[in-house]
Amino acid sequence: MQAPVQPKPRLEFLNTKPPPNYVAGLGRGATGFTTRSDIGPARAAPDLPDRSATPIGAPGPAGPSGAGRGRGKAAEEEEEDEADEKGYDENQKFDEFEGNDVGLFASAEYDEDDKEADEVWAAIDERMDERRKERREARVKQAIEDYRASNPKITEQFADLKRKLYTMSSQDWDSIPEIGDYSLRNKKKRFESFVPVPDTLLEKARQEKEHVTALDPKSRLSGGTETPWSQTPVTDLTAVGEGRGTVLSLKLDRISDSVSGLTVVDPKGYLTDLKSMKITSDAEISDIKKARLLLKSVTQTNPKHPPGWIAAARLEEVAGKLQAARQLIEKGCEECPKHEDVWLEACRLASPDEAKAVIAKGVKAIPNSVKLWMQASKLEHDDTNKSRVLRKGLEHIPDSVRLWKAVVELANEEDARLLLQRAVECCPLHVELWLALARLETYENAKKVLNKARERLSKEPAIWITAAKLEEANGNTAMVGKILERGIRSLQREGVEINREGWMKEAEAAERAGSVATCHAIIRNTIGIGVEELDRKRTWVADAEECKKRGSIETARAIYAHALTVFLTKKSIWLKAAQLEKSHGTRESLDALLRKAVTYRPQAEVLWLMGAKEKWLAGDVPAARAILQEAYAAIPNSEEIWLAAFKLEFENHEPERARMLLTKARERGGTERVWMKSAIVERELGNTMEERKLLEDGLKLFPSFFKLWLLLGQLEDRLGHLVEAKKAYASGLDKCPHSIPLWLLLASLEEMTNGMGTARAVLTTARKKNPRNPELWLAAVRAESRHGNKKQADTLMATALQECPASGILWAASIEMAPRPQRRTKCADAFKKCDHDAHVFVAVATLFWHDRKVEKARNWLNRAVTLAPDIGDFWALYYKFELQHGTEENQKDVLKRCVAAEPKHGLDLPRRAPYGVLQSDLGSLLSKACKVYMVLDCVDFAPLLFVTGQCFVWQHLQT
């Protein structure tokens, strides 16, 4: 029985702790690695005791004695206690987003409050994301567009070429060269290994290169007359390398060229790409080298292809080798002597001294090239030499219109006439040469030239138009219409389509050239061609308006004149024609048109009134009276004519005649407007008793006409009878509860007599009966501000903007009330709600004015008065601005525009204007209003309308 084998004793160092940073096998060059089996399952490993310091067979540590390598139990308990005191564990995993708080509330319950808080924060995040959404989407969209513009797809680059594929014939398809093998299999990069060449192969190669004179033993056995069967052929490595190079060259040539000899490289692409090429890096230098090799192949395989030589020369030019470029293009001229593009490129690349010699060779090789002759003329610096070169070219190319035009431009008038006579002989089918010759000839000769041109070019309308202009220029305006009428008939016989839009453009061109009669004749003969009978009025009016927008006034006048011959009784066309004459014509032409209009439309009140007003504005009051008398005879019961006659007499300081006219109008059944005008006349004349009687009688007849109640309340207010005035306003509101001026006047009166409390109650009642009314809200806000209730005013303004978000006057007042740092934000909010409101424009202009941004303030004020020219406050503010920052010319311009606009509404201007202010008094009135603004220094207050009742009343009284 064999004795048991004793185990070998374990080495002592295996039981000790390894040194720090120890890696097993690192000393002999073996690097350890880790596999998945070493890692184990994806779960936390148990906390095993450290056995590195425990002898084999010894029991495990039962107490803190085994804590030499790791943490002992006492240390762990101590740190746990410390963590409990701190409330968190310092050794836990750190979260990048929540920090050390990731586990702070891990044990807390998730209740409804937490859910609601998360929802609130999610809503805030969503709101903030929506605010940035438009800018983010715009930025992403712009980035995508920029990327696509700089990196277009291959399909986009060749889209135009793909559309042209349908023009290719079967021969073109057959001539497309074969492509090489570009499959994925050949594109894979194969693994190549390189090993040292064995000495035996090198020795064998050396021996094969040697020349020997003796036969080897195997050859001697066969007598030296035949090669043994086992002998291998000679292996020459140099020949093998040369053969590989030859095969590669053949493959490249096959890829480069097709069987028909045409290159598959697109040289035109290089012509455009090389123009913008800039050498900035080694990569681009490498690209130039590749392009040079490619273009060299192009020029060698197909030397008769001009774009290849041009591309090669431009490549060298971009690379900075100008001499090489000249040499290449010179070779190109030798290979392609009949292509003008090569010669033009050679001329461009040549030095100034050699360019003439190069172009001379070009025209000698291609004498029929117009481009070469034009380039040769450009190289000359003297007009005489240029003309000589061009004439030399015309000897070879007598039918070149371009050369004839160039040589005519260089000649004087007499030489040009002789040249054009020869030109029309050589180019008889070119109308521009005929017309140029006709312009240089005398009247009689020009008619002969145009007749010859008409014989040669019977389908050319420009000849007939030129003939009409010729007759008009020589005073024969009667012949203009006949020539164009005959010309249109002749063109129609020849089968030429008469395009109405094209002829209208010719009419506008004739107008710009000063041929007004020709313009009218063209319109008269062509405006009705191709237009349906039912669409004539609408189409002609639209054409006239378009011409008016383009500044072709005579063309628009001609269209209206022709339309009025067809539609004699259409009032709308007469009015549009009158407006055109008023804007762009003379007083005489307007008066003649209106006289003609009332002849065909005697029942049109507006035509009579327009004629009378124009006479009045011209200072001819008797003529205006006569027109109104004729109008009254034609329309005896017209209230508008009665009131116009009254206004004429009253504003010309004839109150008795005005009173008599109104009395007759009331006797003949006048309307409420007649009674109101009568009361206003008595008020201006100071007849209080008569005014009261007229108002009381008028209210008996028209109790629902709120303006009579307004006048009655104002009468009592002027006399100091505040109680009676309040009763008048209250009675008016019983009959007219939706009259805003009555509510405003009553609130103003209550504020003055009983204080703010009663006025607030009146305005609240008014808002309940008239919801969504910005004037009432603004009056309430202003009233609170006047009494120092700023918080109440701000609250009312916020509510008003919620109820009337698109009100410009409210936004303007809100901008004024806001603190200075918040005004820009208020302006931005106002533009979002009402971007085309004049009150907002004035508020913005005021901000720029305070910031000393003069030009911006002027622009915004100009926009405001352009958008709302009827508001006098804007004009007064604009005039004040120009007095402070503008020139005298600007001030006069503002006054002139204000007089032309006739403003009637506003806060301060109408309140100081007597009824029926003359046009000449508007300037002084504007100056007075501006002085008031300056004294009160109420720049911000000026654009806010309807603050008091009187201004709003004035607006309604004027309308």
mmCIF file of N, CA and C in Angstrom, residues 681-742:
data_model
loop_
_atom_site.group_PDB
_atom_site.id
_atom_site.type_symbol
_atom_site.label_atom_id
_atom_site.label_comp_id
_atom_site.label_asym_id
_atom_site.label_seq_id
_atom_site.Cartn_x
_atom_site.Cartn_y
_atom_site.Cartn_z
ATOM 1 N N VAL A 681 -75.788 127.995 -36.786
ATOM 2 C CA VAL A 681 -75.679 129.352 -37.321
ATOM 3 C C VAL A 681 -76.085 130.373 -36.272
ATOM 4 N N GLU A 682 -77.178 130.119 -35.598
ATOM 5 C CA GLU A 682 -77.628 131.066 -34.569
ATOM 6 C C GLU A 682 -76.629 131.130 -33.416
ATOM 7 N N ARG A 683 -76.007 129.996 -33.078
ATOM 8 C CA ARG A 683 -75.006 130.003 -32.025
ATOM 9 C C ARG A 683 -73.798 130.848 -32.420
ATOM 10 N N GLU A 684 -73.361 130.724 -33.659
ATOM 11 C CA GLU A 684 -72.220 131.506 -34.105
ATOM 12 C C GLU A 684 -72.544 132.997 -34.170
ATOM 13 N N LEU A 685 -73.826 133.310 -34.472
ATOM 14 C CA LEU A 685 -74.227 134.712 -34.538
ATOM 15 C C LEU A 685 -74.580 135.283 -33.164
ATOM 16 N N GLY A 686 -74.654 134.423 -32.116
ATOM 17 C CA GLY A 686 -74.936 134.903 -30.767
ATOM 18 C C GLY A 686 -76.405 135.053 -30.443
ATOM 19 N N ASN A 687 -77.304 134.529 -31.224
ATOM 20 C CA ASN A 687 -78.748 134.619 -30.986
ATOM 21 C C ASN A 687 -79.166 133.442 -30.114
ATOM 22 N N THR A 688 -79.081 133.615 -28.804
ATOM 23 C CA THR A 688 -79.331 132.499 -27.893
ATOM 24 C C THR A 688 -80.800 132.089 -27.911
ATOM 25 N N MET A 689 -81.703 133.058 -27.900
ATOM 26 C CA MET A 689 -83.118 132.726 -27.865
ATOM 27 C C MET A 689 -83.537 131.984 -29.129
ATOM 28 N N GLU A 690 -83.066 132.474 -30.267
ATOM 29 C CA GLU A 690 -83.422 131.808 -31.519
ATOM 30 C C GLU A 690 -82.817 130.396 -31.582
ATOM 31 N N GLU A 691 -81.613 130.259 -31.044
ATOM 32 C CA GLU A 691 -80.986 128.927 -31.017
ATOM 33 C C GLU A 691 -81.801 127.965 -30.168
ATOM 34 N N ARG A 692 -82.246 128.438 -28.974
ATOM 35 C CA ARG A 692 -83.047 127.562 -28.106
ATOM 36 C C ARG A 692 -84.356 127.173 -28.776
ATOM 37 N N LYS A 693 -84.994 128.149 -29.435
ATOM 38 C CA LYS A 693 -86.275 127.856 -30.095
ATOM 39 C C LYS A 693 -86.088 126.812 -31.202
ATOM 40 N N LEU A 694 -85.008 126.968 -32.001
ATOM 41 C CA LEU A 694 -84.770 126.004 -33.086
ATOM 42 C C LEU A 694 -84.480 124.609 -32.538
ATOM 43 N N LEU A 695 -83.715 124.544 -31.434
ATOM 44 C CA LEU A 695 -83.403 123.232 -30.869
ATOM 45 C C LEU A 695 -84.656 122.569 -30.300
ATOM 46 N N GLU A 696 -85.502 123.337 -29.598
ATOM 47 C CA GLU A 696 -86.715 122.738 -29.035
ATOM 48 C C GLU A 696 -87.660 122.287 -30.137
ATOM 49 N N ASP A 697 -87.829 123.104 -31.191
ATOM 50 C CA ASP A 697 -88.693 122.697 -32.304
ATOM 51 C C ASP A 697 -88.115 121.481 -33.034
ATOM 52 N N GLY A 698 -86.798 121.466 -33.187
ATOM 53 C CA GLY A 698 -86.191 120.323 -33.863
ATOM 54 C C GLY A 698 -86.312 119.043 -33.069
ATOM 55 N N LEU A 699 -86.213 119.139 -31.720
ATOM 56 C CA LEU A 699 -86.343 117.935 -30.910
ATOM 57 C C LEU A 699 -87.774 117.405 -30.903
ATOM 58 N N LYS A 700 -88.744 118.269 -31.108
ATOM 59 C CA LYS A 700 -90.130 117.791 -31.227
ATOM 60 C C LYS A 700 -90.297 116.959 -32.497
ATOM 61 N N LEU A 701 -89.603 117.403 -33.566
ATOM 62 C CA LEU A 701 -89.721 116.666 -34.825
ATOM 63 C C LEU A 701 -88.801 115.441 -34.871
ATOM 64 N N PHE A 702 -87.616 115.571 -34.268
ATOM 65 C CA PHE A 702 -86.615 114.491 -34.340
ATOM 66 C C PHE A 702 -86.065 114.219 -32.936
ATOM 67 N N PRO A 703 -86.845 113.569 -32.085
ATOM 68 C CA PRO A 703 -86.384 113.356 -30.703
ATOM 69 C C PRO A 703 -85.248 112.337 -30.589
ATOM 70 N N SER A 704 -85.044 111.518 -31.596
ATOM 71 C CA SER A 704 -83.985 110.496 -31.514
ATOM 72 C C SER A 704 -82.676 110.946 -32.174
ATOM 73 N N PHE A 705 -82.578 112.218 -32.544
ATOM 74 C CA PHE A 705 -81.345 112.736 -33.148
ATOM 75 C C PHE A 705 -80.473 113.311 -32.035
ATOM 76 N N PHE A 706 -79.435 112.587 -31.652
ATOM 77 C CA PHE A 706 -78.678 112.926 -30.442
ATOM 78 C C PHE A 706 -77.909 114.245 -30.576
ATOM 79 N N LYS A 707 -77.585 114.682 -31.783
ATOM 80 C CA LYS A 707 -76.791 115.893 -31.926
ATOM 81 C C LYS A 707 -77.576 117.133 -31.488
ATOM 82 N N LEU A 708 -78.895 117.108 -31.652
ATOM 83 C CA LEU A 708 -79.710 118.226 -31.153
ATOM 84 C C LEU A 708 -79.677 118.267 -29.630
ATOM 85 N N TRP A 709 -79.714 117.094 -28.970
ATOM 86 C CA TRP A 709 -79.595 117.062 -27.514
ATOM 87 C C TRP A 709 -78.221 117.572 -27.074
ATOM 88 N N LEU A 710 -77.185 117.244 -27.831
ATOM 89 C CA LEU A 710 -75.851 117.746 -27.514
ATOM 90 C C LEU A 710 -75.807 119.268 -27.560
ATOM 91 N N LEU A 711 -76.366 119.830 -28.632
ATOM 92 C CA LEU A 711 -76.351 121.288 -28.777
ATOM 93 C C LEU A 711 -77.165 121.961 -27.679
ATOM 94 N N LEU A 712 -78.278 121.349 -27.288
ATOM 95 C CA LEU A 712 -79.098 121.934 -26.224
ATOM 96 C C LEU A 712 -78.355 121.901 -24.891
ATOM 97 N N GLY A 713 -77.721 120.796 -24.560
ATOM 98 C CA GLY A 713 -76.958 120.721 -23.322
ATOM 99 C C GLY A 713 -75.787 121.693 -23.314
ATOM 100 N N GLN A 714 -75.099 121.829 -24.454
ATOM 101 C CA GLN A 714 -73.994 122.787 -24.516
ATOM 102 C C GLN A 714 -74.489 124.217 -24.369
ATOM 103 N N LEU A 715 -75.688 124.499 -24.911
ATOM 104 C CA LEU A 715 -76.263 125.830 -24.750
ATOM 105 C C LEU A 715 -76.505 126.144 -23.272
ATOM 106 N N GLU A 716 -77.117 125.210 -22.535
ATOM 107 C CA GLU A 716 -77.367 125.429 -21.111
ATOM 108 C C GLU A 716 -76.045 125.535 -20.344
ATOM 109 N N ASP A 717 -75.049 124.747 -20.758
ATOM 110 C CA ASP A 717 -73.751 124.801 -20.081
ATOM 111 C C ASP A 717 -73.082 126.150 -20.283
ATOM 112 N N ARG A 718 -73.188 126.710 -21.488
ATOM 113 C CA ARG A 718 -72.573 128.018 -21.748
ATOM 114 C C ARG A 718 -73.256 129.112 -20.936
ATOM 115 N N LEU A 719 -74.559 128.967 -20.739
ATOM 116 C CA LEU A 719 -75.305 129.979 -19.995
ATOM 117 C C LEU A 719 -75.175 129.798 -18.491
ATOM 118 N N GLY A 720 -74.522 128.731 -18.037
ATOM 119 C CA GLY A 720 -74.343 128.488 -16.601
ATOM 120 C C GLY A 720 -75.465 127.728 -15.962
ATOM 121 N N HIS A 721 -76.406 127.237 -16.751
ATOM 122 C CA HIS A 721 -77.533 126.475 -16.220
ATOM 123 C C HIS A 721 -77.137 125.006 -16.181
ATOM 124 N N LEU A 722 -76.353 124.637 -15.161
ATOM 125 C CA LEU A 722 -75.803 123.279 -15.123
ATOM 126 C C LEU A 722 -76.880 122.242 -14.872
ATOM 127 N N VAL A 723 -77.871 122.584 -14.064
ATOM 128 C CA VAL A 723 -78.943 121.612 -13.790
ATOM 129 C C VAL A 723 -79.736 121.338 -15.061
ATOM 130 N N GLU A 724 -80.072 122.421 -15.804
ATOM 131 C CA GLU A 724 -80.803 122.239 -17.053
ATOM 132 C C GLU A 724 -79.943 121.475 -18.075
ATOM 133 N N ALA A 725 -78.640 121.732 -18.077
ATOM 134 C CA ALA A 725 -77.770 120.996 -18.994
ATOM 135 C C ALA A 725 -77.766 119.512 -18.645
ATOM 136 N N LYS A 726 -77.725 119.201 -17.335
ATOM 137 C CA LYS A 726 -77.751 117.800 -16.932
ATOM 138 C C LYS A 726 -79.070 117.147 -17.339
ATOM 139 N N LYS A 727 -80.173 117.882 -17.196
ATOM 140 C CA LYS A 727 -81.468 117.339 -17.606
ATOM 141 C C LYS A 727 -81.513 117.102 -19.119
ATOM 142 N N ALA A 728 -80.887 118.024 -19.877
ATOM 143 C CA ALA A 728 -80.880 117.856 -21.332
ATOM 144 C C ALA A 728 -80.093 116.602 -21.721
ATOM 145 N N TYR A 729 -78.944 116.397 -21.066
ATOM 146 C CA TYR A 729 -78.159 115.201 -21.371
ATOM 147 C C TYR A 729 -78.903 113.939 -20.955
ATOM 148 N N ALA A 730 -79.523 113.986 -19.767
ATOM 149 C CA ALA A 730 -80.259 112.811 -19.306
ATOM 150 C C ALA A 730 -81.443 112.501 -20.222
ATOM 151 N N SER A 731 -82.156 113.547 -20.673
ATOM 152 C CA SER A 731 -83.271 113.322 -21.598
ATOM 153 C C SER A 731 -82.773 112.753 -22.923
ATOM 154 N N GLY A 732 -81.650 113.255 -23.371
ATOM 155 C CA GLY A 732 -81.093 112.722 -24.607
ATOM 156 C C GLY A 732 -80.698 111.261 -24.476
ATOM 157 N N LEU A 733 -80.166 110.875 -23.290
ATOM 158 C CA LEU A 733 -79.776 109.480 -23.096
ATOM 159 C C LEU A 733 -80.994 108.573 -22.981
ATOM 160 N N ASP A 734 -82.120 109.115 -22.514
ATOM 161 C CA ASP A 734 -83.340 108.303 -22.517
ATOM 162 C C ASP A 734 -83.760 107.961 -23.937
ATOM 163 N N LYS A 735 -83.593 108.926 -24.839
ATOM 164 C CA LYS A 735 -83.966 108.687 -26.237
ATOM 165 C C LYS A 735 -82.854 107.980 -27.016
ATOM 166 N N CYS A 736 -81.593 108.273 -26.674
ATOM 167 C CA CYS A 736 -80.438 107.728 -27.425
ATOM 168 C C CYS A 736 -79.461 107.118 -26.428
ATOM 169 N N PRO A 737 -79.753 105.941 -25.894
ATOM 170 C CA PRO A 737 -78.856 105.363 -24.868
ATOM 171 C C PRO A 737 -77.502 104.913 -25.412
ATOM 172 N N HIS A 738 -77.357 104.839 -26.706
ATOM 173 C CA HIS A 738 -76.093 104.372 -27.289
ATOM 174 C C HIS A 738 -75.262 105.522 -27.868
ATOM 175 N N SER A 739 -75.577 106.752 -27.481
ATOM 176 C CA SER A 739 -74.818 107.910 -27.950
ATOM 177 C C SER A 739 -73.627 108.144 -27.016
ATOM 178 N N ILE A 740 -72.445 107.845 -27.467
ATOM 179 C CA ILE A 740 -71.240 107.988 -26.651
ATOM 180 C C ILE A 740 -70.963 109.452 -26.299
ATOM 181 N N PRO A 741 -71.112 110.422 -27.231
ATOM 182 C CA PRO A 741 -70.857 111.822 -26.841
ATOM 183 C C PRO A 741 -71.738 112.310 -25.702
ATOM 184 N N LEU A 742 -73.007 111.857 -25.664
ATOM 185 C CA LEU A 742 -73.876 112.278 -24.567
ATOM 186 C C LEU A 742 -73.371 111.742 -23.233
#
